[in-house]
Short mmCIF file of C-alpha atoms and ligand atoms in Angstrom, two decimals:
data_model
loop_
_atom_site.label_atom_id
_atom_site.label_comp_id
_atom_site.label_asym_id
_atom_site.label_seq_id
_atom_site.Cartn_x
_atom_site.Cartn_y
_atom_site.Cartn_z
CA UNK A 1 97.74 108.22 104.85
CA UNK A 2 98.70 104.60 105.13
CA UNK A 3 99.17 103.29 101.69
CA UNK A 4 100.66 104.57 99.12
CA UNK A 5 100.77 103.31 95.10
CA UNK A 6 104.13 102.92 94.25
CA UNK A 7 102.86 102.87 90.51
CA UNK A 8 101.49 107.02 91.39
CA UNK A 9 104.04 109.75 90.82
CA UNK A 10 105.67 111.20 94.16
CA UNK A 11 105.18 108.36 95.76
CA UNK A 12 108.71 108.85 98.18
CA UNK A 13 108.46 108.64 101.30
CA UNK A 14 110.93 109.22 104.40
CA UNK A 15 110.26 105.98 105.74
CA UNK A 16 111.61 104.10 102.48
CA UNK A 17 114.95 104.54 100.29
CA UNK A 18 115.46 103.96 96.73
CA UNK A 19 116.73 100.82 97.57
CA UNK A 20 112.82 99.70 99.06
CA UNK A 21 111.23 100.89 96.19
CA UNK A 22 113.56 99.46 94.06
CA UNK A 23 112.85 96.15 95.18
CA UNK A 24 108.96 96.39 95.87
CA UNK A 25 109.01 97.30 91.15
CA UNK A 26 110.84 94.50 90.89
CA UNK A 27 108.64 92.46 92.92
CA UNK A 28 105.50 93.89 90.87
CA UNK A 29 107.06 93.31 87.92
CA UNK A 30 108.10 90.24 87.93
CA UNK A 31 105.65 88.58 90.14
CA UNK A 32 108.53 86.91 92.09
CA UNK A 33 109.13 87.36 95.84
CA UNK A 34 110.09 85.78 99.03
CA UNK A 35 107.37 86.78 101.91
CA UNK A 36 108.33 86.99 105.38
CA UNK A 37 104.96 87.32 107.53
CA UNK A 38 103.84 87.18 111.00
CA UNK A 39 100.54 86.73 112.54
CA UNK A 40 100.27 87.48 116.30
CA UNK A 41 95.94 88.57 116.12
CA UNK A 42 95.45 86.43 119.44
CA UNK A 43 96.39 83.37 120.65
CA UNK A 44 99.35 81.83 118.32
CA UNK A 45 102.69 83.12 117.69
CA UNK A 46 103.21 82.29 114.18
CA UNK A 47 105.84 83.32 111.30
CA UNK A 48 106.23 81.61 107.93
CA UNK A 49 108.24 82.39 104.17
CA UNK A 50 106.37 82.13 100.99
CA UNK A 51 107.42 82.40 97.30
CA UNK A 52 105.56 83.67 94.82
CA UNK A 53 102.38 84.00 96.89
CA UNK A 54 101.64 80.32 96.80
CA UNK A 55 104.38 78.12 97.78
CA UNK A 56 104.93 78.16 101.52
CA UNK A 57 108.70 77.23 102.57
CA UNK A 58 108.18 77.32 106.22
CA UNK A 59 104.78 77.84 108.59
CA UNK A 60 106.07 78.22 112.14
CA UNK A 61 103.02 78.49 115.10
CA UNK A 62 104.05 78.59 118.80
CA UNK A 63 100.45 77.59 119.90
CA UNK A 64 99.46 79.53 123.23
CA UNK A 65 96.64 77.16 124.52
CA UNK A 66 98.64 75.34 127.53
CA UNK A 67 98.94 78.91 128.74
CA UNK A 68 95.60 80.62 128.94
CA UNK A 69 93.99 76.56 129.58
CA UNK A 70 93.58 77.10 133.15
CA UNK A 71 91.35 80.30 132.36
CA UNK A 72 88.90 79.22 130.25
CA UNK A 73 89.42 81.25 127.52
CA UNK A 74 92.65 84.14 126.46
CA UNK A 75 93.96 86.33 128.76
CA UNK A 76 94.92 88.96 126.48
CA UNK A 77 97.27 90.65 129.03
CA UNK A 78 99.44 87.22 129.13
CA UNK A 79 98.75 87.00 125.29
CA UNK A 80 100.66 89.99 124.31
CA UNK A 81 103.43 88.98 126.57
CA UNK A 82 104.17 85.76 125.22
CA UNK A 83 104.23 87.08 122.15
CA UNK A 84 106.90 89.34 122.66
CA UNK A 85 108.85 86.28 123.84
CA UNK A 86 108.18 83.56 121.19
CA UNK A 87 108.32 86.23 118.62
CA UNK A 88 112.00 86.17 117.96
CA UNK A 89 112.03 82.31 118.38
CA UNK A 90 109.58 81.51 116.00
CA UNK A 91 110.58 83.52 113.31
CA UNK A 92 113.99 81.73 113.35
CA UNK A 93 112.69 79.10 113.32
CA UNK A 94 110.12 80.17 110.05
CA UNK A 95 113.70 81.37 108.59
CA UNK A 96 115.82 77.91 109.38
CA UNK A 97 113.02 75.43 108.05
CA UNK A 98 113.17 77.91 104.85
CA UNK A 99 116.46 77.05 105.04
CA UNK A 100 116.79 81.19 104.37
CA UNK A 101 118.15 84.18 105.84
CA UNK A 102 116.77 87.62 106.44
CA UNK A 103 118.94 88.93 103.39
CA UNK A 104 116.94 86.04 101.23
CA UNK A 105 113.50 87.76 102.08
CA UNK A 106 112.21 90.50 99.88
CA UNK A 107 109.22 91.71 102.11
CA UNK A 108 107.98 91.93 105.07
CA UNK A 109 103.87 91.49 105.59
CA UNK A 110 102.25 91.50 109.15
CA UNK A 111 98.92 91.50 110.46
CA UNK A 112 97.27 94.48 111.35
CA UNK A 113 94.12 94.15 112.18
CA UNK A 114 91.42 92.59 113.84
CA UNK A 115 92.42 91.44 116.90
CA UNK A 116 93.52 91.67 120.31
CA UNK A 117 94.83 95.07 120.52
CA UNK A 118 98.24 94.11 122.58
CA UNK A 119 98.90 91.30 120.58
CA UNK A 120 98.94 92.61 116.96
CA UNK A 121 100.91 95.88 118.23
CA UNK A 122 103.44 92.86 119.04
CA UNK A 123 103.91 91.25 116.05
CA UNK A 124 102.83 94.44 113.72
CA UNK A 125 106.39 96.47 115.83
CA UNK A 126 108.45 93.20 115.25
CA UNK A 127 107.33 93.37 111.56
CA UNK A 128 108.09 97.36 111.25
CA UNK A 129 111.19 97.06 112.53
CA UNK A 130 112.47 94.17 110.19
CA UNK A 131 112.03 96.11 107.35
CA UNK A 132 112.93 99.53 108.52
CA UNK A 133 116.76 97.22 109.53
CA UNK A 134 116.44 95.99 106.39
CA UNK A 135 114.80 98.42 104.41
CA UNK A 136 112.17 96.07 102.86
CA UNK A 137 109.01 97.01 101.30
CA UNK A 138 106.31 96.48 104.47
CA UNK A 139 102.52 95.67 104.26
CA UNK A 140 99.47 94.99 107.24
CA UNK A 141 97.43 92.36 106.09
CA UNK A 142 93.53 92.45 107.36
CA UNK A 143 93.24 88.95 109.33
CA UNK A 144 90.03 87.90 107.60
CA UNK A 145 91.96 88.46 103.96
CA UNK A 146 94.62 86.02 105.64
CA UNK A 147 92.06 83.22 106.19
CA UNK A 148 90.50 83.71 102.74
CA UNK A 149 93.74 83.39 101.34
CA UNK A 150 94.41 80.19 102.99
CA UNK A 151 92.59 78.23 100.62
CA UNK A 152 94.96 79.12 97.74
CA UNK A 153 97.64 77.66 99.21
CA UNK A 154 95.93 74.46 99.37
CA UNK A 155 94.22 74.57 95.92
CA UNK A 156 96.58 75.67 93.16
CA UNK A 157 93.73 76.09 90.96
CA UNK A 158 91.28 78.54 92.73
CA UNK A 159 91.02 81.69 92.32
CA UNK A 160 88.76 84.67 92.37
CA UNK A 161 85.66 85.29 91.84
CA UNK A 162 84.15 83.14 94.34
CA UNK A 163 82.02 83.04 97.67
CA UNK A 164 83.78 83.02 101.01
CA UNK A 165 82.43 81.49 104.22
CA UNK A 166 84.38 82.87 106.80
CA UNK A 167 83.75 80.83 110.07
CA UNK A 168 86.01 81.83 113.06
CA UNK A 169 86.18 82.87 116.87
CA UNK A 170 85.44 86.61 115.65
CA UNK A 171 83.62 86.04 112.29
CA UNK A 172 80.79 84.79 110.93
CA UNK A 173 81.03 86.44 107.19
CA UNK A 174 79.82 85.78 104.02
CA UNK A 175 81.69 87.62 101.01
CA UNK A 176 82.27 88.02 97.64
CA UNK A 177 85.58 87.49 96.60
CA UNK A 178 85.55 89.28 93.51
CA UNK A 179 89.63 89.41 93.13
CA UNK A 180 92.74 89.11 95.31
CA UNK A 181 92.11 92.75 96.39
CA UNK A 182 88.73 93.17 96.60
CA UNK A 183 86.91 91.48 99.11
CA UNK A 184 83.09 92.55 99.19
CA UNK A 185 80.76 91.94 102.44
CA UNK A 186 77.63 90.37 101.81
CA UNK A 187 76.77 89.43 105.19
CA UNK A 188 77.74 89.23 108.89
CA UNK A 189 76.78 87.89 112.44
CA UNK A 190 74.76 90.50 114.21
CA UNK A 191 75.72 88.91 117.62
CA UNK A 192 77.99 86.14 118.34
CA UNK A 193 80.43 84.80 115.55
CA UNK A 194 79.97 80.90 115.02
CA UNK A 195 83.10 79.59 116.70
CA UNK A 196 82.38 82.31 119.57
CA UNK A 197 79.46 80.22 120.25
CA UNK A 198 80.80 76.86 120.12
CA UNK A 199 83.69 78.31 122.63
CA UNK A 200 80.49 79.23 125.27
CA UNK A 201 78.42 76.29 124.72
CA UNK A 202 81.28 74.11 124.85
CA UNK A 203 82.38 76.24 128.44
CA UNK A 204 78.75 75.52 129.50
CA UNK A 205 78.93 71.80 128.50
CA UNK A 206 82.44 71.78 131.12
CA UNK A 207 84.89 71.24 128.05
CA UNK A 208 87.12 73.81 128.27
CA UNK A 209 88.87 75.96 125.89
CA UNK A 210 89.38 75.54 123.07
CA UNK A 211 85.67 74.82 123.16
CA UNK A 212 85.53 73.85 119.53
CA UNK A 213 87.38 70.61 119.09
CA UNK A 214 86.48 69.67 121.88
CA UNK A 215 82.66 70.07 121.50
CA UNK A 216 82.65 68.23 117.54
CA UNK A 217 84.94 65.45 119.61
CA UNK A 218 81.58 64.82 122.15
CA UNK A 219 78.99 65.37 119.11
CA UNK A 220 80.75 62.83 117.37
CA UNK A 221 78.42 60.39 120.38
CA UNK A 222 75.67 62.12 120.05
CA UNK A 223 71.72 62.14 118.36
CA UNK A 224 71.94 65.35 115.97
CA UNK A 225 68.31 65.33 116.29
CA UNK A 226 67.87 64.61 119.92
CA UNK A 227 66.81 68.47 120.96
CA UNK A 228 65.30 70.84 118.19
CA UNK A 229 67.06 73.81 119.11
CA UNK A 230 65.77 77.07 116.86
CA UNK A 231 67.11 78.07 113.69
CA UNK A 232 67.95 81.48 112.78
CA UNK A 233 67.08 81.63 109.08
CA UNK A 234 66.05 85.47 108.81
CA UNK A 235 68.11 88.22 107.62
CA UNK A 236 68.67 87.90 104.11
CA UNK A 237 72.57 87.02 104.11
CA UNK A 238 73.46 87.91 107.84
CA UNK A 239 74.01 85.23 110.67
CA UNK A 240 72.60 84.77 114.47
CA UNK A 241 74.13 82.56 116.81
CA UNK A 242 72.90 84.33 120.01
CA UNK A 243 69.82 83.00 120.27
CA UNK A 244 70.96 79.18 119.54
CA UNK A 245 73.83 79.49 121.81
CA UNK A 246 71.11 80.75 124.88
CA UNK A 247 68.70 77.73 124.04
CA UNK A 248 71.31 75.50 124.54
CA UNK A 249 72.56 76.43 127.99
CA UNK A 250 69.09 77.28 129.08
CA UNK A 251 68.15 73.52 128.27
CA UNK A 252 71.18 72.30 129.76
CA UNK A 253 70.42 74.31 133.44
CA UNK A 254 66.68 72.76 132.82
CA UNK A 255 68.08 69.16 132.40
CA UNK A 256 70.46 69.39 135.39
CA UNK A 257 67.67 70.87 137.50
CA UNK A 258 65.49 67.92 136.52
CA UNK A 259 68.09 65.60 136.64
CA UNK A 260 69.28 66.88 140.23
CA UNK A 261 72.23 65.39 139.54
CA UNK A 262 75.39 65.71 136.40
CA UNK A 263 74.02 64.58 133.33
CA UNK A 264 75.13 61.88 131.48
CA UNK A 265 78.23 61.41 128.89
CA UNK A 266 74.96 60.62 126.36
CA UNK A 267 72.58 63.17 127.07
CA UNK A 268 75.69 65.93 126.84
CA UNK A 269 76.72 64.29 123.92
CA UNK A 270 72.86 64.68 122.53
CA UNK A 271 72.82 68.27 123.50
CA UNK A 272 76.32 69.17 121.62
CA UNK A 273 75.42 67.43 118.52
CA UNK A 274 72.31 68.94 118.48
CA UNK A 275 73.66 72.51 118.61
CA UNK A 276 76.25 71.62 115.84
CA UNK A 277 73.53 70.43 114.00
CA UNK A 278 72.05 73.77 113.86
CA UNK A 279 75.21 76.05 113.76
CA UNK A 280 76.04 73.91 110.98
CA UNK A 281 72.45 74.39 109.34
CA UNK A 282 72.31 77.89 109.30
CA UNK A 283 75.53 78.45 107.92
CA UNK A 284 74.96 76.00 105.15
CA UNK A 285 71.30 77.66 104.71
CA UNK A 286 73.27 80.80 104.42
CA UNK A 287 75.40 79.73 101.78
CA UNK A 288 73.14 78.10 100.07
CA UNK A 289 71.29 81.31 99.43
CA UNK A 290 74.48 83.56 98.87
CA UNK A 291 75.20 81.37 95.67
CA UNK A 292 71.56 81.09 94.53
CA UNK A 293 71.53 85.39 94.91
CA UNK A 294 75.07 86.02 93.52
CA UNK A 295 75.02 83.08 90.78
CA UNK A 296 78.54 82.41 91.82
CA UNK A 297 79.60 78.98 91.17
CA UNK A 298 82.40 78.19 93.32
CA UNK A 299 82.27 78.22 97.75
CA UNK A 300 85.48 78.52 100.19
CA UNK A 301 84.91 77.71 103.54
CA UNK A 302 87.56 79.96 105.65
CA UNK A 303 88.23 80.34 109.54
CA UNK A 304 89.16 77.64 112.54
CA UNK A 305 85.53 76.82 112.56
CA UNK A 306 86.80 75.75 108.93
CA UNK A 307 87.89 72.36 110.67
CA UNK A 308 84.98 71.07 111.73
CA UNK A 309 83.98 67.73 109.76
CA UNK A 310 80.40 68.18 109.76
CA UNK A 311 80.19 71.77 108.55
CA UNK A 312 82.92 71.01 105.62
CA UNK A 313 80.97 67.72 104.63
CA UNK A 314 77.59 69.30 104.82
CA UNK A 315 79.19 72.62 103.11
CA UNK A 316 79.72 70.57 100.01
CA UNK A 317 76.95 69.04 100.00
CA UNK A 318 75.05 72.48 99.84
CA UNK A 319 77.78 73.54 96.84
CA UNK A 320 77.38 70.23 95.08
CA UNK A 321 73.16 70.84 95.29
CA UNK A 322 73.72 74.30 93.84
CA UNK A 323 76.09 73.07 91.42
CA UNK A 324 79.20 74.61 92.31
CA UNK A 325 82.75 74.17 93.43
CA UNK A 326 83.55 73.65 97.33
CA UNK A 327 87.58 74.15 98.70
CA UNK A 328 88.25 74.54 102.66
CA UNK A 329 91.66 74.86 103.64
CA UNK A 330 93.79 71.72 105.09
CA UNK A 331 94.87 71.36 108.93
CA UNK A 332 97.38 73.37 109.22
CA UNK A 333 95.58 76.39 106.99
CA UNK A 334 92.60 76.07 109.28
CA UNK A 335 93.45 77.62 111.86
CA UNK A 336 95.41 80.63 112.91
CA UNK A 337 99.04 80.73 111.06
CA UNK A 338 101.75 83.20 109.04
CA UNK A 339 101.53 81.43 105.92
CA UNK A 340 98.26 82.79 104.98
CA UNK A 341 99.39 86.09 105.88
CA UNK A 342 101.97 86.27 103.49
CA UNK A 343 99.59 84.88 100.57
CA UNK A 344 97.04 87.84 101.05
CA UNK A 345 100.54 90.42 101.38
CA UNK A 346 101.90 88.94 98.39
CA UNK A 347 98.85 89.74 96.04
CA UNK A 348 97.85 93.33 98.12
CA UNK A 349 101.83 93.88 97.03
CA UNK A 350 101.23 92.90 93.28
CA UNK A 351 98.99 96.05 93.18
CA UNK A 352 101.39 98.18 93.90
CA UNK A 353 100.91 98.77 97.17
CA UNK A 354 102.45 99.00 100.24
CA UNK A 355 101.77 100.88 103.77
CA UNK A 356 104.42 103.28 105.89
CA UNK A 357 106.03 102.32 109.10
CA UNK A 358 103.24 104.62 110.77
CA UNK A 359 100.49 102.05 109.98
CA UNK A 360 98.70 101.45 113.37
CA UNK A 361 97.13 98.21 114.69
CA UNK A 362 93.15 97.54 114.61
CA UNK A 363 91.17 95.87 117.43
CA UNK A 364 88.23 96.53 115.39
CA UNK A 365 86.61 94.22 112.43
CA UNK A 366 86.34 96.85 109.19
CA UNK A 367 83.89 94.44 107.93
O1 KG4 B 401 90.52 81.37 113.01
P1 KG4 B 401 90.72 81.06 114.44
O2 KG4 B 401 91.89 80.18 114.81
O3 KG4 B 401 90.84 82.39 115.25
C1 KG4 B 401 90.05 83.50 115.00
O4 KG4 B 401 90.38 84.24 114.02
O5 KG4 B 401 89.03 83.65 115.70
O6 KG4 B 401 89.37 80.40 114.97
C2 KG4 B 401 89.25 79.93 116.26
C3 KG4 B 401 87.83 79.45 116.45
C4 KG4 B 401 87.54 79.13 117.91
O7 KG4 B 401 86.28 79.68 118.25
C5 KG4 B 401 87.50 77.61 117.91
O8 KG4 B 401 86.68 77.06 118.93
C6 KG4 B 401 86.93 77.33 116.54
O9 KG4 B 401 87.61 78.25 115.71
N1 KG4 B 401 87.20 75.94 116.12
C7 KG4 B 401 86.24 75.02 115.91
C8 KG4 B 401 86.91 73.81 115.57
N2 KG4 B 401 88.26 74.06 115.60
C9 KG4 B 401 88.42 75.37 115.92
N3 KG4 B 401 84.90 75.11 115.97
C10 KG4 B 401 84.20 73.99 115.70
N4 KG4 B 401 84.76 72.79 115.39
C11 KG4 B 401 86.09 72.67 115.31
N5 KG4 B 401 86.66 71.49 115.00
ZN1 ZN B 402 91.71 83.66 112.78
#
């Protein structure tokens, strides 16, 4: 068993002291804590301090792209490695901004899962064995909770219930947030998750990685409604990005066949801002209906795909049309970071609980 309710009777366990469950009470009880976190999923190293859920003190990231740039994409292999060497680094450096010490923090939160399987083990061991030296209260965070959470440290205001987008590398999920805690799946990609897809057409286009940025950067030049690529509007709630994703490469090996030569800075441009036109559609099409079925009245966008200008401006939009609330999360929130990480901790600690030292990492999504 992983968790345990500290509020349950017999809740001792060998991997804690009185001292740990001392301080994880007080913590419930009054609502008060410093948050050490640490979020090693895949490509950034990153490590941040929070009080009281909400108020970040520090948000460290060692970013990771100049090293896997010259692949194309992460090399999980030299992922997990650099992790174990910025690790240490970067949370002194979380600590110092904080202007804290270990002895200042009052738990320790780490995430556990999804990801790259080498990489969380990384920063889920580091986070163990700070608060087995220290004998803090310890909790795994789920990586798609993190992002959620994001948002409140942006919007002092929000909270649950609400709709989440959640629009990353490895997710393309639509949930209802009906509390801190409890996080319910409405729908999912059944193939490639949004930003997945920008990452291959951008690849495709010859942008590199990180395709993203790079491929909204060349839209920006383009005719949204140059190519009519198809729209994947079936499914009830879930998402498709397969299919849009192998219309668009398909028409770019037809136009460089025809062309017989590279195509131009325009028609490239035509052909990315096209496919962000779509991407973009469907999720807002998606959304649109989630709050029409659920009658929810407020929509958080959530994910690194959450930085995209045309999906958050067309996003509220949608939200204003149906009525309701729109919050995305600011630069650095966007993206992967620590900060987040502690927010969803914090409130999964309010409940009472907390998870033993023998909590293992998850490759897999449990959504
Ligand atoms: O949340 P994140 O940092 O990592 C995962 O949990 O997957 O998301 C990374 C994804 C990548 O696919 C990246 O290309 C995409 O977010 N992304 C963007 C933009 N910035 C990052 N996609 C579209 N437009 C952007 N501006
Ligand atoms: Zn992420």
């Amino acid at each position: 068993m992983h968790t345990m309710n500290i509020l349950s009777a017999n809740n001792a366990t060998s991997s804690y002291d009185a001292a740990a469950q001392a301080r994880l009470f007080r913590l419930v009880e009054s609502r008060r804590a410093t948050i050490l976190a640490i979020e090693t999923s895949c490509d950034e190293t990153a490590a941040a301090v929070v009080r009281d859920g909400r108020s970040v003190l520090s948000n460290a990231v060692y970013s990771q792209i100049p090293l896997h740039e010259r692949f194309g994409g992460v090399v999980p292999e030299l992922a997990s490695r650099n992790h174990v060497d910025q690790l240490g680094p970067t949370v002194q450096r979380a600590l110092s901004e904080a202007h804290l010490a270990l002895t200042d923090v009052d738990a320790i939160a780490a995430t556990s899962h999804p990801g790259l399987i080498g990489a969380l083990l990384t920063g889920l061991n580091y986070a163990k064995g700070l608060s087995l030296a220290l004998s803090l209260p310890f909790i795994g965070v789920d990586h798609i909770a993190g992002h959620i959470a994001a948002n409140y440290l942006d919007h002092p205001d929000l909270a649950p219930p609400f709709l989440a987008l959640v629009a990353s590398g490895g997710h393309s999920h639509i949930f209802h947030v009906a509390s801190y805690t409890d996080i319910r799946l409405l729908g999912r990609t059944r193939d490639d998750a949004v930003g997945e897809a920008f990452d291959k057409v951008a690849r495709a286009l010859g942008l590199g990685y990180p395709g993203g940025p790079k491929l909204e950067r060349l839209a920006l030049s383009g005719d949204p409604h140059a190519i009519g690529f198809p729209l994947s509007l079936q499914a009830g709630l879930d998402f498709s990005f397969s299919g849009l994703k192998t219309a668009v490469i398909n028409q770019l090996h037809t136009a460089q066949q025809r062309e017989k030569a590279p195509l131009s800075h325009a028609q490239l441009a035509d052909i990315a801002a096209s496919f962000q036109h779509c991407a973009v559609r469907q999720l807002c099409e998606k959304a649109r209906a989630a709050l029409k079925q659920t009658g929810l009245s407020t929509l958080v966008l959530a994910g690194g795909v959450s930085a995209n200008r045309t999906l958050t401006q067309q996003l509220l939009e949608t939200a204003q049309n149906e009525n309701a609330l729109f919050f995305s999360p600011s630069p650095p929130y966007t993206g992967d970071n620590a900060a987040m990480i502690a927010c969803a901790g914090y409130y999964s600690l309010l409940t009472g609980r907390r998870d033993c030292l023998d909590l293992n990492a998850e490759a897999r999504n449990r959504y």
